[in-house]
């Protein structure tokens, strides 16, 4: 019997989210209270590329941390046939879209999304909500998919997020917004009536009155003329009409000094700024800025979203203790905000680079306050690492780099191999300049030639230490060649010494081994800000 939702620990899943979600032991029906997803798409590609026919034998869809293009190929064709064999409106829609779009990257993207959205609906509670973040490239097609899977009756909002103040697009209007489609699974969804602070122009326009003690207020109508549902007809200080409140409430407001009178003697209500919850949040969000280079929370991940964006969504559509899913969690903004706001969470990502970054981010942000969590799907033993290396060499490389705290040096799919797979930066003096460790990862056969070549790479890169990670056992000549390079002696700690060339076996890393170097202010990943749980960042309120 699978664990009940309240018994489930927080989890990070490494792997493709479709087979992960289809595991009903881990993902039973009606599990999640809230789902947010920002599925990757090659938004920088031009329309003529996205809609070009792709009839050749292209590789199946691949995701990396920095490349999110989907291609039509054998796997896409298989996924399409599998999905359209099932009866239903979404299958009919996909057939129609293919007849219209043909076999291209856009259609491949929609074929990828259709079964995933179907699974997300299955695992969403009847009271749950789903927010799908996209842009203008594929948003209109995704809206059709969402309508076919969740029903147009459960569509709640098309949210416009203005992510930048200005953008120059040649030959067209600048694109400055993203779209977030908000759906529920049923009419009985959780909704917490969120409010936000008034902007300055609104305050200046409406809250322009002041009491002698300085309290700001705006004028509110007490007449019920034109008000749906009618009102209360009576005479108030010589004026007879239909009022918004009963006479007892009018008397109470008058005694509290919350009524003022126009020159014509018409009573109006004083609505004090310090008693207002703020502005009910609308469907156009202009008050949340996209991350810039100077923002402290920016970690360098290319598609990172601001925490304020996820905070607004989580506060509006969930309660403390609810379970939240992000099936394309990237650098982990959703799970970091969910953790801070005392929600439970599950994140899924297909790259181990993202998993490593999330683990680092959670540790830096919450330290000892971090709730326990599990990482599912990453290699736990030697046979698992060997299988990963055979299946996907790049993922194996990122996994190994993550285990020793290094970040990838380059995207090897897009350039020649420089001999540097990963980099670690650290500080061990007062110069303000980081020292560098270069890392190379090998999954195949290795010998003394590879070590000699690596030594040249270390020297070329002006690195103080080189770490050579190997899945296979190193030979005796390799060890001898590494030892010849001697030691690195930190200037401030000359009594300490660290081998300049270090050979690490995967088997030893699995047992807790790592690179030896001065453990100062590690600069591998930009450190996330330390934050306290239960404290919203944005000054938003809930009714």
Short mmCIF file of C-alpha atoms in Angstrom, two decimals:
data_model
loop_
_atom_site.label_atom_id
_atom_site.label_comp_id
_atom_site.label_asym_id
_atom_site.label_seq_id
_atom_site.Cartn_x
_atom_site.Cartn_y
_atom_site.Cartn_z
CA UNK A 1 0.00 0.00 0.00
CA UNK A 2 1.46 3.37 -1.00
CA UNK A 3 2.05 6.05 1.60
CA UNK A 4 -0.72 8.56 2.12
CA UNK A 5 0.01 12.12 0.93
CA UNK A 6 0.58 13.49 4.44
CA UNK A 7 3.21 10.78 5.02
CA UNK A 8 5.19 11.60 1.90
CA UNK A 9 8.50 13.40 2.40
CA UNK A 10 9.59 16.19 0.10
CA UNK A 11 11.25 14.75 -2.99
CA UNK A 12 13.41 15.62 -5.97
CA UNK A 13 13.09 13.22 -8.91
CA UNK A 14 15.87 12.94 -11.47
CA UNK A 15 14.48 11.84 -14.80
CA UNK A 16 11.91 12.43 -17.52
CA UNK A 17 8.70 13.62 -15.87
CA UNK A 18 6.37 11.53 -18.07
CA UNK A 19 7.45 8.04 -16.92
CA UNK A 20 8.00 9.48 -13.45
CA UNK A 21 4.40 10.72 -13.26
CA UNK A 22 3.05 7.47 -14.70
CA UNK A 23 4.38 5.54 -11.71
CA UNK A 24 1.12 5.35 -9.77
CA UNK A 25 2.78 3.97 -6.66
CA UNK A 26 4.62 7.28 -6.27
CA UNK A 27 2.02 9.44 -8.02
CA UNK A 28 -1.52 8.17 -7.26
CA UNK A 29 -4.63 10.00 -8.40
CA UNK A 30 -5.67 13.24 -6.66
CA UNK A 31 -2.32 13.81 -4.94
CA UNK A 32 -1.37 17.47 -5.43
CA UNK A 33 -3.03 20.66 -4.22
CA UNK A 34 -1.15 22.92 -6.64
CA UNK A 35 0.96 22.41 -9.77
CA UNK A 36 3.17 25.04 -11.40
CA UNK A 37 5.08 24.29 -14.58
CA UNK A 38 7.30 26.33 -16.85
CA UNK A 39 7.92 23.80 -19.64
CA UNK A 40 11.01 24.49 -21.73
CA UNK A 41 10.73 25.70 -25.27
CA UNK A 42 13.15 27.25 -27.73
CA UNK A 43 11.64 30.71 -27.61
CA UNK A 44 14.66 32.26 -29.33
CA UNK A 45 14.08 30.28 -32.52
CA UNK A 46 12.39 32.11 -35.35
CA UNK A 47 8.91 31.12 -36.45
CA UNK A 48 10.12 29.93 -39.85
CA UNK A 49 12.44 27.47 -38.07
CA UNK A 50 9.82 26.31 -35.58
CA UNK A 51 7.29 25.59 -38.30
CA UNK A 52 9.69 24.08 -40.85
CA UNK A 53 8.90 20.49 -41.83
CA UNK A 54 10.97 17.87 -40.01
CA UNK A 55 10.37 14.68 -41.94
CA UNK A 56 13.89 13.28 -41.58
CA UNK A 57 15.11 10.87 -38.94
CA UNK A 58 15.95 13.50 -36.32
CA UNK A 59 16.89 12.65 -32.77
CA UNK A 60 14.16 12.49 -30.19
CA UNK A 61 13.42 15.41 -27.89
CA UNK A 62 16.34 16.27 -25.63
CA UNK A 63 16.48 18.72 -22.80
CA UNK A 64 19.62 20.18 -21.25
CA UNK A 65 19.85 23.03 -18.79
CA UNK A 66 20.62 25.48 -21.56
CA UNK A 67 19.00 23.92 -24.63
CA UNK A 68 15.28 23.35 -24.81
CA UNK A 69 14.54 22.48 -28.43
CA UNK A 70 12.13 19.70 -29.39
CA UNK A 71 12.42 17.93 -32.72
CA UNK A 72 10.10 15.66 -34.68
CA UNK A 73 11.57 12.17 -34.83
CA UNK A 74 10.81 8.52 -34.15
CA UNK A 75 10.10 9.02 -30.45
CA UNK A 76 7.76 11.92 -31.18
CA UNK A 77 5.90 9.83 -33.74
CA UNK A 78 5.54 6.97 -31.24
CA UNK A 79 4.28 9.34 -28.50
CA UNK A 80 1.80 10.85 -30.93
CA UNK A 81 0.39 7.47 -32.01
CA UNK A 82 0.17 6.29 -28.42
CA UNK A 83 -1.74 9.38 -27.35
CA UNK A 84 -4.23 9.67 -30.25
CA UNK A 85 -5.28 6.02 -29.90
CA UNK A 86 -7.05 7.03 -26.69
CA UNK A 87 -10.58 8.38 -27.07
CA UNK A 88 -11.19 11.93 -26.02
CA UNK A 89 -11.18 15.58 -27.06
CA UNK A 90 -7.45 16.04 -26.47
CA UNK A 91 -6.62 13.17 -28.87
CA UNK A 92 -8.96 14.65 -31.49
CA UNK A 93 -7.31 18.02 -31.01
CA UNK A 94 -3.82 16.63 -31.52
CA UNK A 95 -4.88 14.98 -34.80
CA UNK A 96 -6.31 18.30 -35.99
CA UNK A 97 -3.22 20.23 -34.96
CA UNK A 98 -0.98 17.83 -36.85
CA UNK A 99 -3.06 18.21 -40.00
CA UNK A 100 -2.65 21.97 -39.66
CA UNK A 101 0.97 22.27 -38.46
CA UNK A 102 2.62 19.24 -40.03
CA UNK A 103 5.69 17.52 -38.57
CA UNK A 104 7.85 20.30 -37.13
CA UNK A 105 9.37 21.46 -33.86
CA UNK A 106 6.18 23.18 -32.74
CA UNK A 107 4.12 20.05 -33.27
CA UNK A 108 6.77 17.95 -31.54
CA UNK A 109 6.52 20.26 -28.53
CA UNK A 110 2.73 19.89 -28.39
CA UNK A 111 3.00 16.10 -28.71
CA UNK A 112 5.42 16.13 -25.78
CA UNK A 113 3.12 18.31 -23.67
CA UNK A 114 -0.21 16.51 -24.29
CA UNK A 115 0.43 13.29 -22.32
CA UNK A 116 2.20 15.21 -19.58
CA UNK A 117 -0.75 17.54 -19.10
CA UNK A 118 -3.07 14.53 -19.02
CA UNK A 119 -1.00 12.98 -16.23
CA UNK A 120 -0.89 16.29 -14.34
CA UNK A 121 -4.66 16.44 -14.38
CA UNK A 122 -4.83 12.89 -13.02
CA UNK A 123 -2.57 13.65 -10.05
CA UNK A 124 -4.26 16.98 -9.24
CA UNK A 125 -6.80 17.01 -6.42
CA UNK A 126 -10.41 17.99 -7.23
CA UNK A 127 -9.78 21.17 -5.22
CA UNK A 128 -6.41 21.75 -6.88
CA UNK A 129 -5.10 24.35 -9.32
CA UNK A 130 -2.57 24.28 -12.13
CA UNK A 131 -0.57 27.23 -13.49
CA UNK A 132 1.20 26.80 -16.83
CA UNK A 133 3.84 29.43 -17.62
CA UNK A 134 4.61 30.09 -21.30
CA UNK A 135 5.22 32.87 -23.79
CA UNK A 136 3.67 34.04 -27.05
CA UNK A 137 5.45 31.41 -29.17
CA UNK A 138 3.28 28.42 -28.20
CA UNK A 139 0.80 29.86 -25.70
CA UNK A 140 -2.25 29.76 -27.98
CA UNK A 141 -1.68 26.08 -28.80
CA UNK A 142 -1.11 25.22 -25.14
CA UNK A 143 -4.38 26.97 -24.26
CA UNK A 144 -6.21 24.63 -26.64
CA UNK A 145 -4.53 21.60 -25.03
CA UNK A 146 -5.46 22.82 -21.56
CA UNK A 147 -9.08 23.38 -22.63
CA UNK A 148 -9.26 19.86 -24.06
CA UNK A 149 -7.79 18.23 -20.93
CA UNK A 150 -9.09 20.40 -18.06
CA UNK A 151 -12.28 21.69 -19.80
CA UNK A 152 -12.97 25.29 -20.82
CA UNK A 153 -15.32 25.46 -17.83
CA UNK A 154 -12.33 25.16 -15.49
CA UNK A 155 -10.34 27.93 -17.15
CA UNK A 156 -9.93 30.73 -14.61
CA UNK A 157 -7.42 33.27 -15.86
CA UNK A 158 -4.96 34.17 -18.54
CA UNK A 159 -2.40 36.03 -16.44
CA UNK A 160 -0.12 38.50 -18.19
CA UNK A 161 3.24 38.96 -16.48
CA UNK A 162 5.13 42.00 -17.73
CA UNK A 163 8.67 40.71 -17.32
CA UNK A 164 10.59 43.65 -18.79
CA UNK A 165 10.05 47.38 -19.27
CA UNK A 166 11.17 47.56 -22.88
CA UNK A 167 12.38 45.33 -25.67
CA UNK A 168 13.53 46.03 -29.21
CA UNK A 169 12.24 43.45 -31.71
CA UNK A 170 13.09 44.19 -35.31
CA UNK A 171 10.06 44.82 -37.51
CA UNK A 172 7.43 44.27 -34.82
CA UNK A 173 6.20 45.43 -31.44
CA UNK A 174 8.52 44.56 -28.56
CA UNK A 175 7.52 41.43 -26.67
CA UNK A 176 7.64 42.23 -22.97
CA UNK A 177 5.31 39.72 -21.35
CA UNK A 178 4.85 36.06 -20.53
CA UNK A 179 1.52 34.28 -20.13
CA UNK A 180 0.43 32.09 -17.23
CA UNK A 181 -2.68 29.98 -17.79
CA UNK A 182 -4.55 29.26 -14.57
CA UNK A 183 -6.97 26.28 -14.49
CA UNK A 184 -8.69 24.35 -11.74
CA UNK A 185 -9.72 20.71 -11.79
CA UNK A 186 -13.23 21.54 -10.56
CA UNK A 187 -15.23 24.60 -9.47
CA UNK A 188 -14.34 23.81 -5.83
CA UNK A 189 -10.76 24.98 -5.99
CA UNK A 190 -8.80 26.64 -3.17
CA UNK A 191 -8.71 30.43 -3.53
CA UNK A 192 -7.34 32.73 -0.82
CA UNK A 193 -8.41 36.15 -2.14
CA UNK A 194 -4.95 37.69 -2.53
CA UNK A 195 -4.28 41.41 -2.33
CA UNK A 196 -1.25 43.49 -3.23
CA UNK A 197 0.03 46.91 -2.25
CA UNK A 198 -1.33 49.89 -4.15
CA UNK A 199 1.07 51.46 -6.58
CA UNK A 200 2.13 55.05 -5.97
CA UNK A 201 0.05 56.56 -8.79
CA UNK A 202 -3.11 54.94 -7.38
CA UNK A 203 -2.38 56.29 -3.90
CA UNK A 204 -1.79 59.79 -5.25
CA UNK A 205 -4.99 59.71 -7.29
CA UNK A 206 -7.41 58.24 -4.75
CA UNK A 207 -5.96 58.52 -1.23
CA UNK A 208 -5.48 62.27 -1.48
CA UNK A 209 -7.46 63.27 1.63
CA UNK A 210 -6.00 63.52 5.14
CA UNK A 211 -7.45 63.82 8.62
CA UNK A 212 -5.89 66.35 11.02
CA UNK A 213 -3.84 63.50 12.53
CA UNK A 214 -2.39 62.71 9.09
CA UNK A 215 -4.38 59.53 8.31
CA UNK A 216 -4.94 59.15 4.56
CA UNK A 217 -8.36 58.25 3.21
CA UNK A 218 -10.34 58.03 -0.01
CA UNK A 219 -13.97 58.90 -0.64
CA UNK A 220 -16.40 55.99 -0.90
CA UNK A 221 -19.98 56.01 -2.14
CA UNK A 222 -22.72 55.26 0.39
CA UNK A 223 -25.51 55.35 -2.19
CA UNK A 224 -26.82 52.05 -3.52
CA UNK A 225 -27.99 53.54 -6.83
CA UNK A 226 -27.16 51.05 -9.59
CA UNK A 227 -25.88 48.49 -7.06
CA UNK A 228 -26.91 44.91 -7.83
CA UNK A 229 -29.04 43.45 -5.07
CA UNK A 230 -30.51 46.79 -4.03
CA UNK A 231 -29.99 48.48 -0.66
CA UNK A 232 -31.79 50.14 2.27
CA UNK A 233 -34.17 53.07 1.82
CA UNK A 234 -34.40 55.61 4.67
CA UNK A 235 -33.76 59.26 5.51
CA UNK A 236 -30.35 60.23 6.76
CA UNK A 237 -29.88 63.82 7.97
CA UNK A 238 -32.39 65.22 5.57
CA UNK A 239 -31.43 63.07 2.57
CA UNK A 240 -33.75 60.24 1.57
CA UNK A 241 -32.49 57.62 -0.82
CA UNK A 242 -31.46 53.96 -1.10
CA UNK A 243 -28.25 53.44 0.92
CA UNK A 244 -25.65 50.67 0.81
CA UNK A 245 -25.90 49.84 4.50
CA UNK A 246 -28.68 49.69 7.10
CA UNK A 247 -29.25 52.70 9.30
CA UNK A 248 -27.56 51.00 12.28
CA UNK A 249 -24.31 50.73 10.28
CA UNK A 250 -24.63 54.34 9.13
CA UNK A 251 -24.97 55.46 12.75
CA UNK A 252 -21.93 53.45 13.77
CA UNK A 253 -19.80 54.90 10.94
CA UNK A 254 -20.92 58.40 11.88
CA UNK A 255 -19.98 57.92 15.55
CA UNK A 256 -16.53 56.61 14.48
CA UNK A 257 -15.93 59.69 12.34
CA UNK A 258 -15.87 57.66 9.13
CA UNK A 259 -18.42 59.78 7.27
CA UNK A 260 -17.84 63.17 5.69
CA UNK A 261 -20.35 65.41 3.94
CA UNK A 262 -20.07 67.11 0.58
CA UNK A 263 -21.02 70.76 0.05
CA UNK A 264 -24.48 69.51 -0.91
CA UNK A 265 -24.81 67.60 2.37
CA UNK A 266 -24.43 64.16 0.78
CA UNK A 267 -22.74 61.68 3.13
CA UNK A 268 -19.76 59.73 1.80
CA UNK A 269 -17.64 57.15 3.52
CA UNK A 270 -14.02 57.62 4.55
CA UNK A 271 -11.98 54.56 3.56
CA UNK A 272 -8.69 54.75 5.43
CA UNK A 273 -5.50 53.56 3.79
CA UNK A 274 -4.21 51.95 6.99
CA UNK A 275 -7.39 49.81 7.17
CA UNK A 276 -7.24 48.66 3.57
CA UNK A 277 -6.05 45.20 2.60
CA UNK A 278 -4.73 46.68 -0.63
CA UNK A 279 -5.72 46.08 -4.24
CA UNK A 280 -7.25 42.73 -5.18
CA UNK A 281 -4.72 41.14 -7.52
CA UNK A 282 -5.75 41.44 -11.14
CA UNK A 283 -4.77 39.34 -14.15
CA UNK A 284 -2.09 41.75 -15.40
CA UNK A 285 1.03 41.65 -13.20
CA UNK A 286 3.33 44.61 -13.67
CA UNK A 287 4.74 44.80 -10.16
CA UNK A 288 7.01 41.73 -10.25
CA UNK A 289 10.29 42.37 -11.98
CA UNK A 290 12.16 39.66 -13.87
CA UNK A 291 15.57 38.80 -12.44
CA UNK A 292 18.43 41.03 -13.47
CA UNK A 293 22.17 40.58 -13.05
CA UNK A 294 22.19 42.71 -9.88
CA UNK A 295 19.42 40.85 -8.05
CA UNK A 296 20.69 38.94 -5.04
CA UNK A 297 18.48 35.91 -5.62
CA UNK A 298 19.79 35.37 -9.17
CA UNK A 299 21.83 32.16 -9.36
CA UNK A 300 22.84 32.29 -13.01
CA UNK A 301 20.34 29.69 -14.25
CA UNK A 302 19.08 30.92 -17.64
CA UNK A 303 15.32 30.46 -17.11
CA UNK A 304 15.20 31.31 -13.40
CA UNK A 305 11.96 33.01 -12.34
CA UNK A 306 11.70 35.49 -9.45
CA UNK A 307 10.55 34.08 -6.12
CA UNK A 308 7.92 36.82 -5.88
CA UNK A 309 6.13 35.29 -8.89
CA UNK A 310 5.87 31.85 -7.30
CA UNK A 311 5.06 33.35 -3.93
CA UNK A 312 2.00 35.07 -5.35
CA UNK A 313 0.76 31.85 -6.96
CA UNK A 314 1.40 29.66 -3.91
CA UNK A 315 -0.21 32.10 -1.46
CA UNK A 316 -3.29 32.47 -3.67
CA UNK A 317 -3.94 28.79 -4.42
CA UNK A 318 -2.70 26.70 -1.50
CA UNK A 319 -2.59 26.45 2.27
CA UNK A 320 0.20 25.59 4.71
CA UNK A 321 0.89 21.87 4.59
CA UNK A 322 -0.44 21.47 1.03
CA UNK A 323 1.54 19.44 -1.50
CA UNK A 324 2.96 21.30 -4.52
CA UNK A 325 4.47 19.89 -7.72
CA UNK A 326 6.82 21.43 -10.27
CA UNK A 327 7.46 18.84 -13.02
CA UNK A 328 10.02 21.05 -14.84
CA UNK A 329 11.64 22.49 -11.74
CA UNK A 330 14.95 23.74 -13.20
CA UNK A 331 16.84 25.65 -10.52
CA UNK A 332 14.09 25.05 -7.97
CA UNK A 333 12.35 28.39 -7.43
CA UNK A 334 8.99 26.67 -6.86
CA UNK A 335 10.31 24.26 -4.27
CA UNK A 336 12.38 26.94 -2.51
CA UNK A 337 9.30 29.17 -2.13
CA UNK A 338 7.10 26.22 -1.15
CA UNK A 339 9.60 25.29 1.55
CA UNK A 340 9.72 28.87 2.85
CA UNK A 341 5.92 29.12 2.94
CA UNK A 342 5.62 25.81 4.81
CA UNK A 343 4.18 23.75 1.99
CA UNK A 344 5.29 20.25 1.07
CA UNK A 345 6.80 19.83 -2.37
CA UNK A 346 7.95 17.50 -5.13
CA UNK A 347 10.18 18.59 -8.01
CA UNK A 348 11.15 16.71 -11.18
CA UNK A 349 13.93 17.54 -13.63
CA UNK A 350 15.65 15.63 -16.40
CA UNK A 351 19.12 17.12 -15.85
CA UNK A 352 21.38 16.35 -12.96
CA UNK A 353 22.81 19.85 -13.25
CA UNK A 354 19.42 21.16 -12.09
CA UNK A 355 19.24 18.60 -9.26
CA UNK A 356 22.70 19.65 -8.03
CA UNK A 357 21.78 23.32 -8.16
CA UNK A 358 18.53 22.71 -6.27
CA UNK A 359 20.29 20.78 -3.52
CA UNK A 360 22.82 23.59 -3.12
CA UNK A 361 20.11 26.26 -3.19
CA UNK A 362 18.01 24.56 -0.52
CA UNK A 363 21.01 24.05 1.75
CA UNK A 364 22.14 27.67 1.41
CA UNK A 365 18.66 29.14 1.81
CA UNK A 366 17.44 27.17 4.82
CA UNK A 367 20.53 25.60 6.43
CA UNK A 368 19.41 23.65 9.51
CA UNK A 369 15.76 24.71 9.03
CA UNK A 370 15.47 22.68 5.81
CA UNK A 371 12.82 19.96 5.94
CA UNK A 372 14.03 16.42 5.16
CA UNK A 373 13.81 15.39 1.52
CA UNK A 374 14.80 12.52 -0.75
CA UNK A 375 16.45 12.48 -4.16
CA UNK A 376 14.92 9.74 -6.31
CA UNK A 377 16.38 8.40 -9.54
CA UNK A 378 20.01 9.42 -9.16
CA UNK A 379 22.66 6.68 -9.08
CA UNK A 380 23.24 5.27 -5.61
CA UNK A 381 25.80 2.58 -6.45
CA UNK A 382 28.46 1.70 -9.00
CA UNK A 383 26.14 -0.26 -11.26
CA UNK A 384 23.75 2.69 -11.34
CA UNK A 385 26.49 5.08 -12.38
CA UNK A 386 27.66 2.67 -15.09
CA UNK A 387 24.10 2.47 -16.45
CA UNK A 388 23.81 6.27 -16.46
CA UNK A 389 27.13 6.61 -18.30
CA UNK A 390 25.96 4.19 -20.99
CA UNK A 391 22.56 5.84 -21.33
CA UNK A 392 23.68 9.48 -21.39
CA UNK A 393 27.30 10.52 -21.07
CA UNK A 394 26.43 14.19 -20.49
CA UNK A 395 24.08 13.38 -17.62
CA UNK A 396 26.73 11.12 -16.09
CA UNK A 397 29.22 13.96 -16.35
CA UNK A 398 26.84 16.44 -14.70
CA UNK A 399 26.03 13.91 -11.99
CA UNK A 400 29.74 13.41 -11.21
CA UNK A 401 30.40 17.15 -11.20
CA UNK A 402 27.50 17.68 -8.83
CA UNK A 403 28.83 15.06 -6.43
CA UNK A 404 32.08 17.01 -6.00
CA UNK A 405 30.51 20.48 -6.03
CA UNK A 406 31.68 21.60 -9.49
CA UNK A 407 29.69 23.39 -12.16
CA UNK A 408 29.87 22.51 -15.87
CA UNK A 409 32.47 24.48 -17.77
CA UNK A 410 30.75 24.49 -21.17
CA UNK A 411 28.02 22.99 -23.32
CA UNK A 412 29.96 20.32 -25.19
CA UNK A 413 27.15 19.79 -27.66
CA UNK A 414 27.88 23.25 -29.03
CA UNK A 415 31.66 23.43 -29.10
CA UNK A 416 34.92 21.51 -29.09
CA UNK A 417 36.10 19.66 -26.01
CA UNK A 418 38.59 21.88 -24.18
CA UNK A 419 39.53 19.18 -21.69
CA UNK A 420 37.69 20.98 -18.88
CA UNK A 421 34.39 19.44 -17.84
CA UNK A 422 33.87 21.33 -14.60
CA UNK A 423 35.23 24.13 -12.46
CA UNK A 424 35.38 24.83 -8.73
CA UNK A 425 36.33 28.26 -7.45
CA UNK A 426 37.42 28.91 -3.88
CA UNK A 427 39.01 31.62 -1.74
CA UNK A 428 41.92 30.98 0.61
CA UNK A 429 43.47 34.46 0.94
CA UNK A 430 42.47 38.13 1.14
CA UNK A 431 43.11 39.00 -2.50
CA UNK A 432 39.44 38.83 -3.41
CA UNK A 433 40.34 36.69 -6.43
CA UNK A 434 39.17 33.06 -6.45
CA UNK A 435 41.51 30.15 -7.04
CA UNK A 436 40.45 27.58 -9.61
CA UNK A 437 40.15 23.81 -9.71
CA UNK A 438 39.51 22.18 -13.06
CA UNK A 439 37.70 18.86 -13.25
CA UNK A 440 37.68 16.23 -15.97
CA UNK A 441 35.26 13.28 -15.97
CA UNK A 442 35.93 10.02 -17.80
CA UNK A 443 33.56 7.09 -18.12
CA UNK A 444 35.61 4.93 -20.50
CA UNK A 445 39.04 3.34 -20.52
CA UNK A 446 41.81 5.53 -19.13
CA UNK A 447 45.60 5.37 -19.08
CA UNK A 448 48.69 7.46 -18.44
CA UNK A 449 48.20 9.43 -21.68
CA UNK A 450 44.92 10.86 -20.37
CA UNK A 451 46.63 12.01 -17.16
CA UNK A 452 49.51 13.65 -19.06
CA UNK A 453 47.03 15.45 -21.30
CA UNK A 454 45.06 16.56 -18.25
CA UNK A 455 48.17 17.97 -16.58
CA UNK A 456 48.68 20.21 -19.62
CA UNK A 457 45.05 21.33 -19.34
CA UNK A 458 45.53 22.26 -15.67
CA UNK A 459 48.64 24.27 -16.52
CA UNK A 460 46.93 26.00 -19.45
CA UNK A 461 43.97 27.00 -17.30
CA UNK A 462 46.21 28.38 -14.51
CA UNK A 463 44.40 26.14 -12.05
CA UNK A 464 45.98 25.38 -8.70
CA UNK A 465 44.46 21.88 -8.55
CA UNK A 466 43.21 19.40 -11.13
CA UNK A 467 40.70 16.65 -10.32
CA UNK A 468 40.51 13.67 -12.68
CA UNK A 469 37.31 11.65 -12.05
CA UNK A 470 37.18 8.17 -13.52
CA UNK A 471 34.60 5.42 -13.60
CA UNK A 472 37.34 2.86 -14.28
CA UNK A 473 40.21 2.00 -11.96
CA UNK A 474 43.30 4.12 -12.62
CA UNK A 475 46.52 2.36 -13.61
CA UNK A 476 49.72 2.49 -11.54
CA UNK A 477 51.49 4.72 -14.14
CA UNK A 478 48.57 7.19 -13.92
CA UNK A 479 48.99 7.46 -10.16
CA UNK A 480 52.76 7.88 -10.50
CA UNK A 481 52.35 10.65 -13.08
CA UNK A 482 49.89 12.49 -10.84
CA UNK A 483 52.13 12.29 -7.79
CA UNK A 484 55.03 13.86 -9.73
CA UNK A 485 53.12 17.14 -9.91
CA UNK A 486 53.54 17.70 -6.18
CA UNK A 487 51.34 19.76 -3.90
CA UNK A 488 49.51 23.07 -3.68
CA UNK A 489 50.43 25.02 -0.51
CA UNK A 490 47.94 27.79 0.42
CA UNK A 491 49.74 31.05 1.16
CA UNK A 492 47.88 31.70 4.41
CA UNK A 493 48.08 28.07 5.55
CA UNK A 494 51.52 26.85 4.44
CA UNK A 495 51.30 23.89 6.82
CA UNK A 496 48.43 22.50 4.71
CA UNK A 497 49.07 20.77 1.42
CA UNK A 498 46.84 19.41 -1.32
CA UNK A 499 47.84 17.21 -4.27
CA UNK A 500 47.94 19.28 -7.44
CA UNK A 501 46.63 16.37 -9.51
CA UNK A 502 44.02 14.24 -7.78
CA UNK A 503 42.56 11.06 -9.25
CA UNK A 504 39.12 10.21 -7.88
CA UNK A 505 37.32 6.94 -8.53
CA UNK A 506 33.53 7.08 -8.83
CA UNK A 507 33.37 4.20 -6.40
CA UNK A 508 35.14 6.33 -3.76
CA UNK A 509 32.94 9.36 -4.47
CA UNK A 510 29.88 7.20 -3.84
CA UNK A 511 31.34 6.42 -0.42
CA UNK A 512 31.68 10.10 0.42
CA UNK A 513 35.07 10.91 -1.08
CA UNK A 514 35.75 14.23 -2.73
CA UNK A 515 38.33 16.72 -3.91
CA UNK A 516 40.87 17.94 -1.37
CA UNK A 517 41.19 21.73 -1.29
CA UNK A 518 40.93 24.61 1.24
CA UNK A 519 37.30 24.86 2.28
CA UNK A 520 36.87 28.60 2.45
CA UNK A 521 34.12 30.63 0.80
CA UNK A 522 33.26 28.15 -1.90
CA UNK A 523 32.23 30.01 -5.08
CA UNK A 524 31.13 27.06 -7.21
CA UNK A 525 27.47 28.05 -7.26
CA UNK A 526 26.38 31.54 -6.34
CA UNK A 527 25.02 31.20 -2.85
CA UNK A 528 21.29 31.62 -2.40
CA UNK A 529 20.13 34.15 0.18
CA UNK A 530 19.44 32.83 3.65
CA UNK A 531 15.70 33.08 4.30
CA UNK A 532 13.33 32.28 7.13
CA UNK A 533 10.43 29.89 6.74
CA UNK A 534 6.88 31.17 6.99
CA UNK A 535 7.79 34.72 5.96
CA UNK A 536 6.54 36.02 2.59
CA UNK A 537 8.89 38.26 0.64
CA UNK A 538 6.21 40.25 -1.16
CA UNK A 539 3.95 42.45 0.93
CA UNK A 540 0.76 40.74 -0.16
CA UNK A 541 -2.20 39.91 2.02
CA UNK A 542 -4.97 37.37 1.92
CA UNK A 543 -8.57 38.01 2.85
#
